[in-house]
């Protein structure tokens, strides 16, 4: 487990910090601004329901936000 | 190939403000200045079953409103009403409905988030309230984001707390309490004009009542520490206008559960503005250290932790979904989504699944309507 976590962390650091990419200019971000490029897919209700389905059937949660409320656990 | 055009002013404004990429559920979506208002209605239907029997059914109408206020505030609210009915397992895959006692509950919930935007930062305050016959929850959160000067990197820091009260209808749990504190740290990075990535760490510490009062012999530790690391990567295809969203989450907790989840969605626009979104998810988890295989009661020692809740067993699951999004003019769009979920012990990765459990399946149908203004 510790080893798996270390590998994943290392990958994350590589992707987000070490990659020496050329800085992207504002006028180059048109495609990134599409709703489809949002991490929640651009639909809050759809993303929340998918999370609710997963957390009510499985033991894992988290990795997205904080301060969620409710059970919905049947 | 063209994608459904959003209101004309918004795409350029959003592009200039990137990384403007919304956070996932329950967080304040606070990573870009407000440009569009939104009203969404969604109806979801969930039916779960196992071989020979139907289990829980959930009907969920929900409303989401995003309201830009002045130039630098947004208010977001989400209201949902879950109606839950049907048979739920008493232990392993033995259902409550078999003894004539099923679940019949309504959950009412509201989330409100207010976000203030600054030049290269934002701060969001949010609250959630949820009410069921047997479970009340109140939560608050604060999430701040900080952009680099070139807006190619965003740091997200958040903290929240929730207070839950459990009052089971069978009298097993009476006014039991649970309190959870959680925190998040995330980095979002624009890598190229077509790639953006995000890494988020979350940590939650809960203490109080964790037993499931409806499960036979269930007794769990009085605290739970959960850690999750999620990695997300989105890629836009220039020629087709498609977008690929990939996500991986590593989870572990103080109950000895380790889980891996992989999500992929491919959003493909057609020339008439319709968008097709196939998606696939795989999840695998190990069992909690106090989960015991069938028959029920095997391994049970009075006064020690024990569960026969199959959700804490070792298994793998696959979800396959297909969504069709149809626009109406510039501001309206509807979508229809069908997905299937299947959970099997044999599908666990990196180890054996828990034996002697029936597979669990579910089908989900969703229909949504969104108005952007």
XYZ file of C-alpha atoms in Angstrom:
447
model
C 0.000 0.000 0.000
C 2.695 2.474 1.000
C 4.580 1.600 -2.150
C 1.501 2.068 -4.338
C 0.853 5.445 -2.743
C 4.465 6.505 -3.288
C 4.304 5.576 -6.978
C 1.060 7.471 -7.494
C 2.353 10.504 -5.621
C 5.518 10.475 -7.686
C 3.478 10.372 -10.913
C 1.372 13.270 -9.681
C 4.414 15.339 -8.890
C 5.896 14.578 -12.324
C 2.738 15.579 -14.130
C 1.946 18.693 -12.175
C 5.309 20.120 -11.225
C 8.259 18.708 -13.080
C 6.942 18.810 -16.633
C 8.743 21.740 -18.183
C 6.005 22.699 -20.586
C 5.949 26.003 -22.398
C 3.527 28.270 -20.533
C 0.150 28.273 -22.235
C -1.029 31.748 -23.219
C -4.582 32.977 -22.540
C -5.480 33.031 -26.237
C -4.484 29.370 -26.520
C -7.040 28.210 -23.935
C -10.179 28.242 -26.025
C -10.472 24.459 -26.106
C -9.753 24.162 -22.404
C -12.669 26.478 -21.637
C -15.314 24.077 -22.974
C -17.709 22.682 -20.410
C -16.657 19.200 -21.505
C -13.157 19.949 -20.173
C -14.320 20.576 -16.622
C -13.315 17.889 -14.206
C -16.922 17.235 -13.202
C -17.964 16.976 -16.851
C -19.850 20.273 -16.707
C -22.963 18.893 -15.018
C -23.058 19.244 -11.231
C -26.202 17.174 -10.666
C -24.999 14.299 -12.833
C -21.611 14.232 -11.106
C -23.186 14.331 -7.643
C -25.545 11.464 -8.398
C -22.701 9.333 -9.755
C -20.799 9.975 -6.521
C -23.861 9.106 -4.444
C -24.340 5.818 -6.294
C -20.691 4.868 -5.803
C -20.455 5.825 -2.128
C -23.695 4.031 -1.250
C -22.453 0.750 -2.788
C -18.726 0.920 -2.018
C -16.478 1.703 0.923
C -14.283 4.410 -0.643
C -14.952 8.123 -0.903
C -13.142 11.442 -1.107
C -10.546 12.824 -3.461
C -12.801 15.600 -4.650
C -14.177 18.133 -2.203
C -14.897 18.682 1.481
C -17.843 19.154 3.784
C -20.386 16.965 2.072
C -23.517 16.197 4.018
C -26.045 13.428 4.333
C -26.226 9.713 4.415
C -28.126 8.369 1.423
C -26.463 5.143 2.402
C -28.995 2.432 1.777
C -17.778 19.466 -36.448
C -19.212 21.924 -33.988
C -19.900 21.725 -30.311
C -23.066 23.245 -28.885
C -22.195 26.925 -28.575
C -22.556 28.400 -25.120
C -23.810 31.959 -24.761
C -21.482 34.051 -26.913
C -19.690 36.023 -24.234
C -18.763 33.107 -22.046
C -16.199 31.016 -23.882
C -13.642 33.744 -24.358
C -14.099 35.008 -20.822
C -13.665 31.518 -19.456
C -10.605 30.932 -21.622
C -8.958 34.090 -20.381
C -9.570 33.041 -16.822
C -8.356 29.468 -16.912
C -7.601 27.211 -15.174
C -11.349 27.442 -14.817
C -12.158 23.854 -14.228
C -14.818 22.976 -11.819
C -14.190 20.889 -8.775
C -16.041 17.714 -8.154
C -19.218 17.208 -6.143
C -19.779 18.701 -2.710
C -16.992 21.202 -3.155
C -17.720 24.776 -3.947
C -17.037 25.052 -7.652
C -14.809 28.003 -7.263
C -12.071 27.942 -9.820
C -13.218 30.518 -12.280
C -14.921 33.877 -12.222
C -18.632 33.760 -12.834
C -19.635 34.158 -16.440
C -22.798 32.100 -16.898
C -25.871 31.584 -14.831
C -27.401 28.137 -14.885
C -30.588 26.384 -13.907
C -30.677 22.590 -14.148
C -33.372 20.063 -13.425
C -32.581 16.378 -13.260
C -34.581 13.241 -12.648
C -32.691 10.070 -11.769
C -33.997 6.570 -11.246
C -31.891 3.820 -9.652
C -32.927 0.177 -9.409
C -30.665 -2.321 -7.729
C -30.995 -6.087 -7.879
C -29.280 -9.372 -7.197
C -29.999 -12.771 -8.757
C -33.628 -13.591 -8.064
C -34.559 -10.399 -6.225
C -34.951 -6.672 -6.618
C -33.316 -4.542 -3.959
C -33.347 -0.799 -3.331
C -35.059 1.625 -5.700
C -34.226 5.332 -5.591
C -36.127 8.117 -7.329
C -34.333 11.454 -7.223
C -35.556 14.743 -8.653
C -33.002 17.524 -8.147
C -32.604 21.224 -8.911
C -29.347 23.146 -9.336
C -29.100 26.927 -9.616
C -25.955 28.966 -10.261
C -26.572 32.660 -9.870
C -23.911 35.263 -10.717
C -24.259 38.240 -8.358
C -22.650 41.560 -9.267
C -19.265 41.083 -10.927
C -17.450 38.960 -8.448
C -19.867 36.731 -6.540
C -21.756 33.576 -7.331
C -24.428 31.790 -5.350
C -24.993 28.113 -5.974
C -27.732 25.963 -4.581
C -28.752 22.379 -5.010
C -31.974 20.856 -3.732
C -32.685 17.133 -3.920
C -35.414 14.771 -2.779
C -34.477 11.083 -2.669
C -37.258 8.551 -2.285
C -35.739 5.247 -1.229
C -37.706 2.014 -1.067
C -37.252 -1.732 -1.328
C -35.220 -4.466 0.245
C -31.810 -3.859 1.793
C -29.445 -6.604 3.039
C -29.708 -7.586 6.701
C -26.348 -9.306 6.335
C -24.253 -10.359 3.354
C -26.827 -10.835 0.557
C -29.822 -11.834 2.717
C -32.491 -9.204 2.214
C -34.688 -7.412 4.707
C -37.622 -7.683 2.326
C -37.606 -11.449 2.851
C -38.798 -10.886 6.408
C -41.343 -8.333 5.289
C -39.363 -5.295 6.489
C -38.172 -3.103 3.678
C -36.731 0.384 3.529
C -39.107 3.273 2.893
C -37.496 6.639 3.444
C -37.314 10.117 1.973
C -34.166 12.201 2.076
C -34.425 15.952 1.669
C -31.197 17.856 1.142
C -30.069 21.361 0.316
C -26.589 22.662 -0.436
C -25.723 26.358 -0.671
C -22.354 27.826 -1.641
C -21.380 31.495 -1.909
C -18.158 32.298 -3.737
C -16.285 35.613 -3.819
C -13.821 36.033 -6.693
C -10.711 38.175 -6.592
C -8.177 38.855 -9.330
C -6.319 35.562 -8.985
C -8.064 33.919 -6.061
C -11.452 32.917 -4.767
C -12.998 31.920 -1.498
C -16.180 29.913 -1.106
C -18.313 29.257 1.954
C -20.826 26.457 1.824
C -23.334 24.592 3.927
C -25.341 21.395 3.486
C -28.370 20.140 5.354
C -29.828 16.669 4.879
C -32.820 15.100 6.601
C -34.036 11.497 6.599
C -36.346 9.625 8.957
C -33.325 8.127 10.676
C -30.347 10.266 9.659
C -29.784 14.029 9.959
C -26.663 15.738 8.718
C -25.412 19.319 8.862
C -22.140 20.308 7.174
C -20.143 23.474 6.510
C -17.060 24.051 4.367
C -14.639 26.700 3.163
C -12.607 26.358 -0.033
C -9.993 28.824 -1.308
C -8.196 28.870 -4.652
C -5.049 30.726 -5.682
C -3.955 31.136 -9.322
C -0.404 31.656 -10.541
C 0.304 34.905 -12.406
C -0.065 33.207 -15.794
C -3.148 31.325 -14.558
C -1.651 28.024 -15.600
C -1.565 26.683 -12.062
C -4.175 26.780 -9.305
C -3.771 25.718 -5.705
C -6.958 24.659 -3.920
C -7.200 24.419 -0.145
C -10.364 23.442 1.664
C -11.700 22.341 5.027
C -15.069 21.170 6.236
C -16.921 19.605 9.098
C -20.155 17.677 9.412
C -22.352 16.724 12.352
C -24.599 13.716 11.908
C -27.335 12.282 14.113
C -28.540 8.705 13.708
C -31.937 7.651 15.073
C -32.833 4.313 13.533
C -36.506 3.458 13.121
C -35.918 0.014 14.662
C -34.731 1.575 17.941
C -31.198 0.145 17.795
C -29.581 3.577 17.416
C -31.097 6.344 19.517
C -29.734 9.852 19.069
C -26.273 8.573 18.192
C -23.745 11.167 16.998
C -20.951 11.271 14.470
C -18.640 14.181 13.715
C -16.327 14.365 10.711
C -13.599 16.893 9.909
C -12.047 16.886 6.474
C -9.467 18.808 4.475
C -8.308 18.978 0.889
C -5.241 20.189 -0.964
C -5.164 20.270 -4.736
C -3.094 21.478 -7.661
C -4.567 22.134 -11.096
C -2.163 22.633 -13.955
C -2.661 23.651 -17.577
C -0.111 21.520 -19.412
C -0.755 22.393 -23.055
C -3.499 24.216 -24.998
C -5.330 20.874 -24.997
C -4.353 19.260 -21.676
C -5.139 20.055 -18.088
C -4.369 17.913 -15.044
C -5.298 17.975 -11.387
C -4.076 16.194 -8.274
C -6.115 16.380 -5.058
C -5.441 14.928 -1.638
C -8.264 14.679 0.864
C -8.177 13.572 4.471
C -11.152 12.954 6.726
C -11.300 12.080 10.418
C -14.606 10.877 11.744
C -15.514 9.921 15.290
C -18.700 8.650 16.869
C -21.249 6.110 15.735
C -20.334 4.139 12.602
C -22.398 0.958 13.090
C -25.182 0.109 10.656
C -28.178 -0.280 12.993
C -30.109 -2.291 10.392
C -27.490 -5.011 9.994
C -27.333 -8.059 12.215
C -24.539 -8.038 14.851
C -22.973 -4.943 13.246
C -20.358 -3.249 15.412
C -17.670 -0.961 14.008
C -14.815 1.114 15.391
C -15.694 4.475 16.953
C -13.481 6.392 14.543
C -12.400 6.318 10.931
C -9.535 8.079 9.154
C -9.827 8.226 5.369
C -7.229 9.365 2.856
C -7.759 9.761 -0.866
C -5.525 10.896 -3.674
C -7.205 11.635 -6.980
C -5.454 12.343 -10.266
C -7.390 13.754 -13.187
C -6.363 14.463 -16.727
C -8.512 16.015 -19.457
C -7.538 16.164 -23.100
C -9.263 18.066 -25.914
C -8.986 16.708 -29.452
C -8.508 19.557 -31.881
C -9.898 18.044 -35.082
C -12.972 16.224 -33.778
C -13.794 18.611 -30.940
C -13.967 15.627 -28.598
C -12.871 15.685 -24.976
C -11.421 12.784 -22.987
C -11.657 12.819 -19.192
C -9.572 10.355 -17.203
C -9.439 10.000 -13.434
C -7.805 7.688 -10.940
C -8.366 7.601 -7.181
C -6.364 5.806 -4.553
C -8.149 5.432 -1.202
C -7.196 3.935 2.111
C -8.539 4.151 5.628
C -7.932 3.107 9.209
C -10.269 0.111 8.753
C -7.648 -1.419 6.414
C -9.647 -0.780 3.253
C -7.590 0.072 0.183
C -9.383 0.955 -3.031
C -8.535 1.897 -6.592
C -11.035 3.616 -8.883
C -10.557 4.506 -12.549
C -12.976 6.671 -14.532
C -12.973 7.451 -18.227
C -15.440 9.509 -20.247
C -15.248 10.503 -23.881
C -17.400 13.412 -24.995
C -17.930 13.423 -28.751
C -19.867 16.207 -30.541
C -21.637 15.689 -33.855
C -22.223 18.235 -36.595
C -25.870 18.743 -35.610
C -24.850 19.762 -32.084
C -25.734 16.465 -30.431
C -23.115 15.077 -28.089
C -22.562 11.416 -27.234
C -20.726 10.557 -24.024
C -19.758 6.922 -23.389
C -18.176 6.347 -19.982
C -16.569 3.493 -18.093
C -15.587 3.111 -14.449
C -13.737 0.365 -12.628
C -13.452 0.095 -8.854
C -11.666 -2.427 -6.667
C -11.424 -2.599 -2.894
C -10.071 -4.798 -0.129
C -12.231 -5.752 2.855
C -12.407 -3.988 6.210
C -10.450 -5.906 8.845
C -13.656 -6.634 10.768
C -15.630 -7.943 7.805
C -16.332 -11.681 8.092
C -17.375 -14.021 5.295
C -20.639 -16.021 5.385
C -22.251 -17.687 7.229
C -23.401 -14.779 9.345
C -21.989 -14.851 12.869
C -18.903 -16.760 11.837
C -15.982 -14.950 13.472
C -18.248 -12.902 15.726
C -16.871 -12.293 19.223
C -19.077 -10.351 21.670
C -17.599 -6.914 22.364
C -15.385 -6.906 19.291
C -15.886 -5.267 15.903
C -17.866 -7.282 13.395
C -19.698 -6.597 10.172
C -21.428 -8.706 7.539
C -22.046 -5.627 5.374
C -21.026 -6.651 1.849
C -20.133 -3.048 1.060
C -17.133 -3.531 3.336
C -16.138 -6.814 1.640
C -13.472 -7.260 -1.049
C -14.808 -6.928 -4.599
C -14.533 -5.186 -7.933
C -17.185 -3.280 -9.831
C -17.731 -1.946 -13.326
C -20.033 0.885 -14.412
C -20.757 1.480 -18.092
C -22.740 4.535 -19.162
C -23.978 6.241 -22.299
C -25.281 9.804 -22.404
C -26.854 11.706 -25.252
C -26.953 15.482 -25.005
C -29.317 17.399 -27.276
C -29.240 21.211 -27.475
C -32.209 23.484 -28.116
C -30.954 26.786 -29.475
C -28.132 28.604 -27.776
C -29.167 28.298 -24.165
C -31.143 25.123 -23.612
C -29.916 21.576 -23.614
C -31.308 18.266 -22.516
C -29.590 14.987 -21.818
C -30.512 11.337 -21.384
C -28.224 8.889 -19.670
C -28.389 5.167 -19.096
C -25.838 3.299 -17.015
C -25.332 -0.180 -15.664
C -23.436 -1.124 -12.533
C -22.210 -4.598 -11.616
C -20.286 -5.690 -8.546
C -18.598 -9.087 -8.237
C -16.106 -10.557 -5.780
C -14.118 -12.077 -8.641
C -13.462 -8.686 -10.181
C -11.266 -7.450 -7.358
C -7.758 -6.453 -8.505
C -4.569 -7.195 -6.523
C -6.041 -10.033 -4.469
C -8.911 -12.400 -3.833
C -12.461 -11.163 -3.512
C -14.657 -12.084 -0.562
C -16.220 -15.525 -1.140
C -19.856 -16.651 -1.125
C -21.512 -13.366 -2.090
C -24.020 -12.877 -4.885
C -23.208 -10.262 -7.520
C -25.012 -6.936 -7.171
C -26.279 -4.996 -10.180
C -28.025 -1.702 -10.775
C -29.433 0.184 -13.702
C -29.671 3.951 -13.662
C -31.706 6.206 -15.916
C -31.301 9.980 -15.863
C -32.934 12.808 -17.755
C -31.742 16.394 -17.433
C -32.659 19.852 -18.650
C -30.289 22.814 -18.395
C -30.767 26.500 -19.112
C -27.673 28.714 -19.390
C -28.056 32.477 -19.198
